Coordinates of C-alpha atoms in Angstrom, one line a residue:
S1 CA -1.7 -32.6 -5.0
S2 CA 1.7 -33.9 -6.1
D3 CA 3.2 -30.5 -5.0
V4 CA 1.8 -31.0 -1.5
L5 CA 3.1 -34.6 -1.3
E6 CA 6.5 -33.5 -2.5
A7 CA 6.6 -30.7 0.0
I8 CA 5.8 -33.1 2.9
E9 CA 8.3 -35.6 1.6
N10 CA 11.0 -32.9 1.6
V11 CA 10.3 -32.1 5.2
I12 CA 10.5 -35.8 6.2
Q13 CA 13.7 -36.3 4.2
D14 CA 15.3 -33.5 6.1
V15 CA 14.3 -35.2 9.4
L16 CA 15.8 -38.5 8.2
K17 CA 19.0 -36.8 7.0
S18 CA 19.5 -35.3 10.5
L19 CA 18.9 -38.6 12.2
A20 CA 21.4 -40.3 9.8
Q21 CA 23.9 -37.7 10.8
K22 CA 23.1 -38.3 14.5
K23 CA 21.8 -34.7 14.7
A24 CA 18.5 -33.8 16.4
P25 CA 15.9 -33.0 13.7
V26 CA 14.6 -29.4 13.5
L27 CA 11.6 -27.9 11.8
T28 CA 12.1 -24.2 10.7
L29 CA 9.2 -21.9 10.1
A30 CA 8.4 -18.2 9.9
K31 CA 7.3 -16.4 13.1
R32 CA 3.7 -15.8 12.0
S33 CA 2.7 -13.3 14.6
D34 CA 5.7 -11.0 14.3
W35 CA 5.0 -7.6 12.8
R36 CA 8.7 -7.5 11.7
N37 CA 7.9 -10.3 9.3
V38 CA 5.2 -8.3 7.5
E39 CA 5.2 -5.5 5.0
F40 CA 2.2 -3.4 4.0
K41 CA 1.4 -3.2 0.3
D42 CA -1.5 -1.0 -0.9
S43 CA -2.6 -3.6 -3.5
V44 CA -2.4 -6.7 -1.2
G45 CA -2.6 -5.5 2.4
L46 CA -0.3 -7.2 5.0
Q47 CA 2.0 -9.8 3.4
M48 CA 4.9 -11.8 4.7
I49 CA 8.3 -10.4 3.6
P50 CA 10.6 -12.8 1.7
H51 CA 13.4 -12.6 4.3
Y52 CA 11.4 -13.3 7.4
T53 CA 12.7 -14.1 10.9
T54 CA 12.2 -17.8 11.7
K55 CA 11.7 -20.0 14.8
Q56 CA 12.8 -23.5 15.2
I57 CA 10.8 -26.4 16.5
R58 CA 13.5 -28.7 17.9
S59 CA 13.1 -32.4 18.7
D60 CA 15.8 -32.3 21.4
C61 CA 14.3 -29.5 23.5
L62 CA 11.9 -30.3 26.3
R63 CA 9.7 -27.3 25.5
S64 CA 9.3 -27.8 21.7
A65 CA 9.6 -31.6 21.4
P66 CA 5.9 -32.3 21.9
T67 CA 5.0 -29.7 19.2
F68 CA 7.6 -31.3 16.9
A69 CA 5.9 -34.7 17.4
L70 CA 2.4 -33.2 16.8
M71 CA 3.6 -31.5 13.6
L72 CA 4.9 -34.8 12.2
K73 CA 1.6 -36.5 13.3
I74 CA -0.5 -33.9 11.5
L75 CA 1.8 -34.0 8.4
S76 CA 1.3 -37.7 8.1
M77 CA -2.5 -37.2 8.4
I78 CA -2.4 -34.6 5.6
Y79 CA -0.2 -36.9 3.5
K80 CA -2.8 -39.7 3.7
M81 CA -5.7 -37.4 3.0
V82 CA -4.1 -35.9 -0.1
Q83 CA -3.1 -39.4 -1.4
S84 CA -6.7 -40.7 -0.9
N85 CA -8.3 -37.4 -2.0
T86 CA -10.3 -37.2 1.3
Y87 CA -10.9 -34.1 3.4
A88 CA -11.2 -33.4 7.1
T89 CA -12.1 -30.3 9.2
K90 CA -9.8 -29.1 12.0
R91 CA -12.3 -30.4 14.4
D92 CA -12.1 -33.9 12.8
I93 CA -8.3 -33.8 13.3
Y94 CA -8.7 -32.8 17.0
Y95 CA -11.3 -35.4 17.7
S96 CA -9.2 -38.1 16.1
D97 CA -7.1 -38.1 19.3
T98 CA -8.2 -35.4 21.9
Q99 CA -5.8 -36.7 24.5
L100 CA -2.8 -36.4 22.2
F101 CA -3.7 -32.9 21.0
G102 CA -5.0 -31.5 24.3
S103 CA -7.0 -28.7 22.7
Q104 CA -8.5 -27.5 19.5
S105 CA -6.3 -24.3 19.5
V106 CA -3.2 -26.5 19.5
V107 CA -4.4 -28.2 16.3
D108 CA -5.4 -24.9 14.7
N109 CA -2.0 -23.3 15.4
I110 CA -0.1 -26.4 14.1
I111 CA -2.2 -26.5 10.9
N112 CA -1.4 -22.7 10.2
D113 CA 2.3 -23.3 11.0
I114 CA 2.4 -26.3 8.6
S115 CA 0.6 -24.2 5.9
C116 CA 3.1 -21.4 6.4
M117 CA 6.1 -23.8 6.5
L118 CA 5.1 -25.6 3.3
K119 CA 3.9 -22.3 1.6
I120 CA 0.7 -24.1 0.6
P121 CA -2.8 -22.8 1.3
R122 CA -4.7 -24.7 4.0
R123 CA -7.4 -25.8 1.4
S124 CA -4.7 -27.6 -0.7
L125 CA -3.8 -29.5 2.5
H126 CA -7.3 -31.1 2.4
I127 CA -8.2 -29.4 5.6
L128 CA -11.6 -27.7 5.8
S129 CA -12.4 -25.0 8.3
T130 CA -15.7 -25.2 10.0
T131 CA -17.7 -22.2 8.8
K132 CA -19.5 -19.7 11.1
G133 CA -20.3 -16.9 8.5
F134 CA -23.6 -16.3 6.8
V135 CA -24.5 -14.9 3.4
A136 CA -27.8 -13.6 2.0
G137 CA -29.1 -11.4 -0.7
N138 CA -28.8 -11.3 -4.5
L139 CA -26.5 -14.3 -5.2
I140 CA -26.9 -17.7 -6.8
Y141 CA -24.0 -20.3 -7.1
T142 CA -23.4 -24.0 -7.4
E143 CA -21.4 -25.8 -4.7
E144 CA -18.7 -28.3 -5.6
D145 CA -21.0 -31.3 -5.2
G146 CA -23.5 -29.7 -7.7
T147 CA -26.0 -28.3 -5.1
K148 CA -27.5 -25.1 -6.4
V149 CA -27.7 -22.4 -3.7
N150 CA -30.1 -19.5 -4.3
C151 CA -29.7 -16.7 -1.6
T152 CA -32.2 -14.4 -3.3
C153 CA -35.2 -16.0 -1.6
G154 CA -36.3 -13.3 0.8
A155 CA -35.0 -13.6 4.4
T156 CA -33.2 -16.9 3.9
V157 CA -29.7 -17.1 5.4
F158 CA -27.1 -19.5 4.0
T159 CA -24.0 -20.7 5.8
V160 CA -20.8 -19.7 3.9
P161 CA -19.7 -22.8 2.0
S162 CA -16.9 -24.8 3.6
N163 CA -15.2 -25.1 0.2
V164 CA -15.2 -21.6 -1.2
Q165 CA -12.7 -22.5 -4.0
G166 CA -15.1 -25.2 -5.3
I167 CA -18.1 -23.0 -5.9
K168 CA -18.9 -22.0 -9.5
N169 CA -21.6 -20.5 -11.8
L170 CA -21.8 -17.4 -9.6
I171 CA -24.7 -15.1 -10.6
S172 CA -25.6 -11.8 -9.0
H173 CA -27.2 -8.5 -10.0
A174 CA -26.1 -6.9 -6.7
K175 CA -25.0 -3.2 -6.8
F176 CA -22.8 -3.6 -3.7
M177 CA -21.8 -5.9 -0.9
L178 CA -22.3 -5.1 2.8
I179 CA -20.1 -6.9 5.4
V180 CA -21.9 -6.7 8.8
E181 CA -19.9 -7.3 11.9
K182 CA -22.5 -8.9 14.1
D183 CA -25.1 -11.6 13.5
A184 CA -27.9 -9.6 15.4
T185 CA -27.5 -6.6 13.0
F186 CA -27.4 -8.9 10.0
Q187 CA -30.6 -10.7 11.0
R188 CA -32.3 -7.3 11.7
L189 CA -31.4 -6.0 8.2
L190 CA -32.8 -9.2 6.7
D191 CA -36.0 -8.9 8.6
D192 CA -36.3 -5.3 7.2
D193 CA -35.8 -6.8 3.7
F194 CA -32.7 -4.5 3.3
C195 CA -31.2 -6.7 0.5
N196 CA -34.0 -5.7 -1.9
K197 CA -35.4 -2.4 -0.6
L198 CA -32.7 0.1 -1.7
S199 CA -31.1 -1.8 -4.5
P200 CA -30.1 -5.5 -4.8
C201 CA -27.1 -6.3 -2.6
I202 CA -25.2 -9.2 -1.1
M203 CA -24.9 -9.2 2.7
I204 CA -22.2 -11.2 4.6
T205 CA -21.4 -11.6 8.3
G206 CA -18.4 -13.3 9.8
R207 CA -20.3 -13.1 13.2
G208 CA -17.4 -11.3 14.8
V209 CA -13.8 -12.0 13.8
P210 CA -14.2 -13.7 10.4
D211 CA -13.1 -17.2 9.8
L212 CA -11.1 -18.2 6.8
N213 CA -14.0 -19.3 4.6
T214 CA -15.9 -16.0 5.1
R215 CA -12.8 -14.0 4.1
L216 CA -12.3 -16.3 1.1
L217 CA -15.9 -15.8 0.0
V218 CA -15.6 -12.0 0.3
R219 CA -12.5 -12.2 -1.9
K220 CA -14.1 -14.5 -4.4
L221 CA -17.2 -12.3 -4.7
W222 CA -14.9 -9.3 -5.2
D223 CA -13.0 -11.1 -8.0
S224 CA -16.2 -12.3 -9.6
F225 CA -18.3 -9.1 -9.6
Q226 CA -15.9 -6.1 -8.8
I227 CA -18.7 -4.3 -6.9
P228 CA -18.2 -1.8 -4.1
I229 CA -17.8 -3.5 -0.7
F230 CA -18.9 -1.6 2.5
T231 CA -18.4 -2.6 6.1
L232 CA -20.9 -2.0 8.9
M233 CA -19.1 -2.3 12.3
D234 CA -19.5 -1.1 15.9
A235 CA -17.8 2.2 16.5
D236 CA -15.1 0.6 18.8
P237 CA -11.5 -0.6 18.5
H238 CA -12.7 -4.2 18.1
G239 CA -15.0 -3.3 15.1
V240 CA -12.1 -1.4 13.5
E241 CA -9.8 -4.4 14.0
I242 CA -12.4 -6.8 12.3
M243 CA -12.7 -4.4 9.4
C244 CA -8.9 -4.2 9.0
I245 CA -8.8 -8.1 8.8
Y246 CA -11.2 -8.0 5.8
K247 CA -9.4 -5.1 4.1
Y248 CA -5.7 -5.7 4.9
G249 CA -5.5 -9.2 6.5
S250 CA -4.0 -10.3 9.8
V251 CA -0.4 -10.7 10.8
S252 CA -0.7 -14.4 11.6
M253 CA -2.2 -15.2 8.2
S254 CA -0.1 -12.7 6.1
F255 CA 1.5 -15.7 4.3
E256 CA -1.9 -16.2 2.6
A257 CA -2.8 -12.5 2.0
H258 CA -3.1 -12.9 -1.8
H259 CA -6.2 -15.1 -1.4
L260 CA -7.8 -13.4 1.6
T261 CA -7.6 -9.6 1.5
V262 CA -9.8 -7.0 -0.4
P263 CA -8.0 -3.7 -0.2
S264 CA -10.9 -1.8 -1.8
V265 CA -13.2 -2.4 1.3
K266 CA -14.8 0.9 2.5
W267 CA -15.8 1.9 6.0
L268 CA -19.5 2.8 5.8
G269 CA -20.3 2.9 9.5
L270 CA -20.7 3.2 12.4
L271 CA -18.2 6.1 12.2
P272 CA -17.2 7.8 15.4
S273 CA -18.0 11.1 13.7
D274 CA -21.6 9.9 13.1
L275 CA -22.2 9.7 16.8
E276 CA -21.8 13.5 17.1
R277 CA -23.5 14.2 13.8
L278 CA -26.6 12.3 14.8
N279 CA -26.6 13.7 18.3
I280 CA -26.5 10.3 20.0
R281 CA -27.1 10.8 23.7
K282 CA -23.9 10.4 25.8
D283 CA -25.6 8.0 28.2
A284 CA -26.2 5.6 25.2
L285 CA -22.4 5.4 24.7
I286 CA -20.1 3.0 26.5
P287 CA -16.9 4.3 28.2
F288 CA -13.6 2.7 27.0
S289 CA -12.0 -0.1 29.0
K290 CA -8.2 -0.3 29.5
Q291 CA -8.2 -3.0 26.9
D292 CA -10.0 -0.7 24.4
Q293 CA -7.4 2.0 24.9
T294 CA -4.5 -0.5 24.3
K295 CA -6.2 -2.0 21.2
L296 CA -6.9 1.5 19.7
A297 CA -3.3 2.7 20.4
S298 CA -2.0 -0.4 18.6
I299 CA -4.2 0.0 15.6
Q300 CA -3.2 3.7 15.3
K301 CA 0.5 2.6 15.0
R302 CA -0.2 0.2 12.1
P303 CA 1.4 0.9 8.7
Y304 CA -1.9 1.0 6.8
I305 CA -3.4 3.7 9.0
A306 CA -0.8 6.2 7.8
C307 CA -2.1 6.0 4.2
Q308 CA -5.7 6.4 5.3
P309 CA -6.0 10.0 6.6
M310 CA -9.8 9.9 6.9
W311 CA -9.6 6.7 9.0
K312 CA -6.8 8.3 11.1
K313 CA -9.2 11.2 11.8
E314 CA -12.0 8.9 12.9
L315 CA -9.7 7.0 15.2
E316 CA -8.5 10.3 16.7
I317 CA -12.2 11.2 17.4
M318 CA -12.6 7.9 19.1
A319 CA -9.4 8.2 21.2
A320 CA -10.3 11.8 22.3
S321 CA -13.8 10.8 23.4
K322 CA -12.8 7.5 25.1
L323 CA -16.4 6.4 24.2
K324 CA -17.6 3.5 22.0
A325 CA -20.9 2.5 20.5
E326 CA -22.6 -0.6 19.1
I327 CA -24.6 -0.4 15.9
Q328 CA -27.7 -1.0 18.0
V329 CA -27.3 2.5 19.5
L330 CA -29.1 3.8 16.4
T331 CA -32.4 2.2 17.8
S332 CA -32.3 5.1 20.4
L333 CA -33.3 7.3 17.4
S334 CA -36.0 4.9 16.1
S335 CA -36.4 1.2 15.9
D336 CA -35.8 0.9 12.2
Y337 CA -33.4 3.9 11.9
L338 CA -30.5 1.8 10.6
S339 CA -32.3 0.3 7.5
R340 CA -34.8 3.2 6.9
V341 CA -32.6 6.3 7.3
Y342 CA -28.9 5.6 8.2
L343 CA -27.9 3.1 5.5
P344 CA -29.9 4.6 2.6
N345 CA -28.5 8.1 3.3
K346 CA -25.0 6.8 3.6
L347 CA -25.2 4.9 0.4
Q348 CA -27.0 7.6 -1.5
F349 CA -24.7 10.5 -0.5
G350 CA -21.4 8.7 -0.3
G351 CA -21.0 8.7 3.5
W352 CA -18.1 6.2 3.5
I353 CA -14.4 6.5 3.9

C-alpha cells in the first residue's frame, strides 16, 4: 500500500510543480487501445511494450480538462481508501456522485487509465470489480473473510469471488477446466451433471465477454492446478474474440497481461469444421452480418493467429462459408447431444486445437 500512496503522491507533486512554474499541469499515460503499443509474446499473450506511445490529459484544454479533474478526484478517493484500508466497487465510485461522473463507463475508463498510468493492478488500488462470472464443479476454496466455498455440491452455481487474489486453500481433483461462453449453455451442462459424469472438472463462464475477476480466477486456477483448459464458444467471430481474451488478453488491458492471460487455453468447440463434419443443416446456421465480416477480418490480422495454423484454418472455413452457429445448434441433432456425445467425444479423442 505504501507503493500505491507514493505513486499517487508523485503524480500530485508533478501537478504542484507545474502550477508553481505557472505551467498547465498535464497527466501522461499510455494509449491503451492502440495496437502499436502492444507486442505478442507466446508465453504471456498481448503485453504493453516498454516504449509505448502516450497521450496527454491536459488541464488547459477544453476537451480534456474535465477528464483531468475527474482523474484527480478518483486519485484522491483511491488515496483515502488505501490509507484507511477500505474498498469500493467501480459502481460505488460512480454512485458517490453520478452527476459529476455522468456515466459508469467514464468511471471504468478513468480507473483503467489510472491503473495503467501508475503501473499498479486495479486490485491494489482498493477498487473491486462487480463480478458477473459463475463457477461450478470440483473446487473448494476459502474466501478472504474465511467463508468456505464448496462448488462440488451438484448443480450449485457460485459467483466468481470479487477478491480473487484473497482466496486460499484451493482444493480440486478436476482433470480439466471448461470455459463456457454463455450462461445458458453453462446452466444446461450443469443440469446434465456434466461436471461429474465424464470425469471431475471445473466449469467457468464469464457470461459473454469476461470481466476482470473471471479472468483472474481462470489464471489463479491454472497457476494452482496446471490442468488443461478448454473453451466452448459459439462458432462466430464474437466467440473467437472472447476466447482470445482468455488466452491472449485484450489490447486495452495489456498492461496487466501477466496476471490475466492463460496462453495454454485450447479451442475445443464449436469449431467451424465441426458444422460440416456433423452435417448440421444449412438452415440451422446464421448468415454473417457486415459487423461479423469486419470482426473476423480484424481477428485474422492479429499477431497471435499467425502462430496458430489450425486456428487460422478454422477462421478461413468461417470466412469462406460466411455462416455462423451458436452452441445451441447441436440440439438440432438431439436435445442432449452436447453433453452426451459432442463433449465426451472431443475430450476422449483430442478434438481440440
